[in-house]
mmCIF file of C-alpha atoms in Angstrom:
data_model
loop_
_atom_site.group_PDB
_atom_site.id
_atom_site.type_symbol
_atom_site.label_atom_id
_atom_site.label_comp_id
_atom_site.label_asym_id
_atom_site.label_seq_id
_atom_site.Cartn_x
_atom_site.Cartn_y
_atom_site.Cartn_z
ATOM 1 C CA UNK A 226 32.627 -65.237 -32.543
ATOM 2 C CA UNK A 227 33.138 -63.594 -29.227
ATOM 3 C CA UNK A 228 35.766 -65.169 -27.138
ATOM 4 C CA UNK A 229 36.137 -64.707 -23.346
ATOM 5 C CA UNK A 230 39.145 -64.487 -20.908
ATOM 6 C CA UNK A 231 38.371 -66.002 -17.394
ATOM 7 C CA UNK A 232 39.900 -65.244 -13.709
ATOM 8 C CA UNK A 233 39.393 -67.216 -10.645
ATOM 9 C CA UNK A 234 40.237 -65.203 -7.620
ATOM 10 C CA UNK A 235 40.304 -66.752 -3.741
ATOM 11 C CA UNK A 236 38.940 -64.509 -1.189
ATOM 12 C CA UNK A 237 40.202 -66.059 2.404
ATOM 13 C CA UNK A 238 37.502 -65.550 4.946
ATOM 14 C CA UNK A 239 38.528 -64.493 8.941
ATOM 15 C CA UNK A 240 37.956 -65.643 12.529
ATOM 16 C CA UNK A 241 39.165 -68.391 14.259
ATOM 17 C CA UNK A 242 37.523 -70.660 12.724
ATOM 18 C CA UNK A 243 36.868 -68.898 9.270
ATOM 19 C CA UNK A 244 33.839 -68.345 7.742
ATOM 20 C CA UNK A 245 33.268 -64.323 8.646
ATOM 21 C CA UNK A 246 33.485 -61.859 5.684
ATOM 22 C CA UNK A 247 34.598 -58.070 5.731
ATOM 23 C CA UNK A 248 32.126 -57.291 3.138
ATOM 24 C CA UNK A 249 33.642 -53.893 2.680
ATOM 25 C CA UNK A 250 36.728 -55.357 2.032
ATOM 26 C CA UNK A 251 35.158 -57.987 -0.615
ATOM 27 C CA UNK A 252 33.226 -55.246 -2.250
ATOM 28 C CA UNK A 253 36.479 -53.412 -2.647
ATOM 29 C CA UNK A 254 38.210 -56.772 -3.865
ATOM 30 C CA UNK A 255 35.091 -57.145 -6.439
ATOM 31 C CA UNK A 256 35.083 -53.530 -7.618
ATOM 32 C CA UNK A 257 38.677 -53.287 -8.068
ATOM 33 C CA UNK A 258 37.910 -56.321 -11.196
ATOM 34 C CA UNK A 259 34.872 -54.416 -12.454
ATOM 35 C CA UNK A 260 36.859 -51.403 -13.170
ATOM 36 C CA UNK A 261 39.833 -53.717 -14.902
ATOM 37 C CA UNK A 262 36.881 -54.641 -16.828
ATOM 38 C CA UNK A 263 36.410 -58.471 -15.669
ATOM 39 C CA UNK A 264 32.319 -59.121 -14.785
ATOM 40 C CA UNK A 265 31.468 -61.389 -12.043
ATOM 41 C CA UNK A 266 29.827 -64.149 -13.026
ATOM 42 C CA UNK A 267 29.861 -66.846 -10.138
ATOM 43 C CA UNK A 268 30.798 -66.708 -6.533
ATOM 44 C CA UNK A 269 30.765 -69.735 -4.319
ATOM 45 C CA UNK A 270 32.464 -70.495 -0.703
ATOM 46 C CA UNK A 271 34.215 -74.054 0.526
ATOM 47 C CA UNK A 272 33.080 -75.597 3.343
ATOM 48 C CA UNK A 273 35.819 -76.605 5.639
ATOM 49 C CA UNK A 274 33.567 -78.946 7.892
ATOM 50 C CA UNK A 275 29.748 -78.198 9.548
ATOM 51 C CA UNK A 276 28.882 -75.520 7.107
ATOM 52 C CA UNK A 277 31.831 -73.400 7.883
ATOM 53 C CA UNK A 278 33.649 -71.426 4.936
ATOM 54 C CA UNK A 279 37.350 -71.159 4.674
ATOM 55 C CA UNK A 280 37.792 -69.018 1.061
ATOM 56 C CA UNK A 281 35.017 -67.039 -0.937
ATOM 57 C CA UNK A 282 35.735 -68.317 -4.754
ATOM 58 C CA UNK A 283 34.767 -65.585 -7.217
ATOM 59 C CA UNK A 284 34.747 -66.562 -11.077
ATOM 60 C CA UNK A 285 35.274 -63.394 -13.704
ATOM 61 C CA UNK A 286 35.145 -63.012 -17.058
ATOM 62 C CA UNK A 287 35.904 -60.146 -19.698
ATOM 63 C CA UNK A 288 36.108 -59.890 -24.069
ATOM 64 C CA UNK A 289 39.315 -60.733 -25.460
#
């Protein structure tokens, strides 16, 4: 049976009132897993209030 390790890693957006993204910088952020050998498998944002985000939640996971 093939068992799984899992990492949850918080991605604060900018701005004054959050919600922007330096997608360069995420990219990096999400490569630098993929080459430790975690695979993305979800990504979600939280709402702080009228559909603005305050962290980018990315879900990995990887063989054991």
């Amino acid at each position: 049976m093939e068992q799984w390790s899992y990492k949850t890693v918080k991605y604060k957006t900018g701005g004054f009132l959050g919600g922007k993204v330096d997608e360069e910088e995420f990219e990096d952020l999400l490569n630098s897993y993929g080459y430790e050998g975690w695979e993305l498998v979800s990504c979600f944002d939280t709402s702080v209030s009228q559909g603005q985000s305050r962290d980018v939640v990315a879900i990995f996971k990887r063989k054991v």
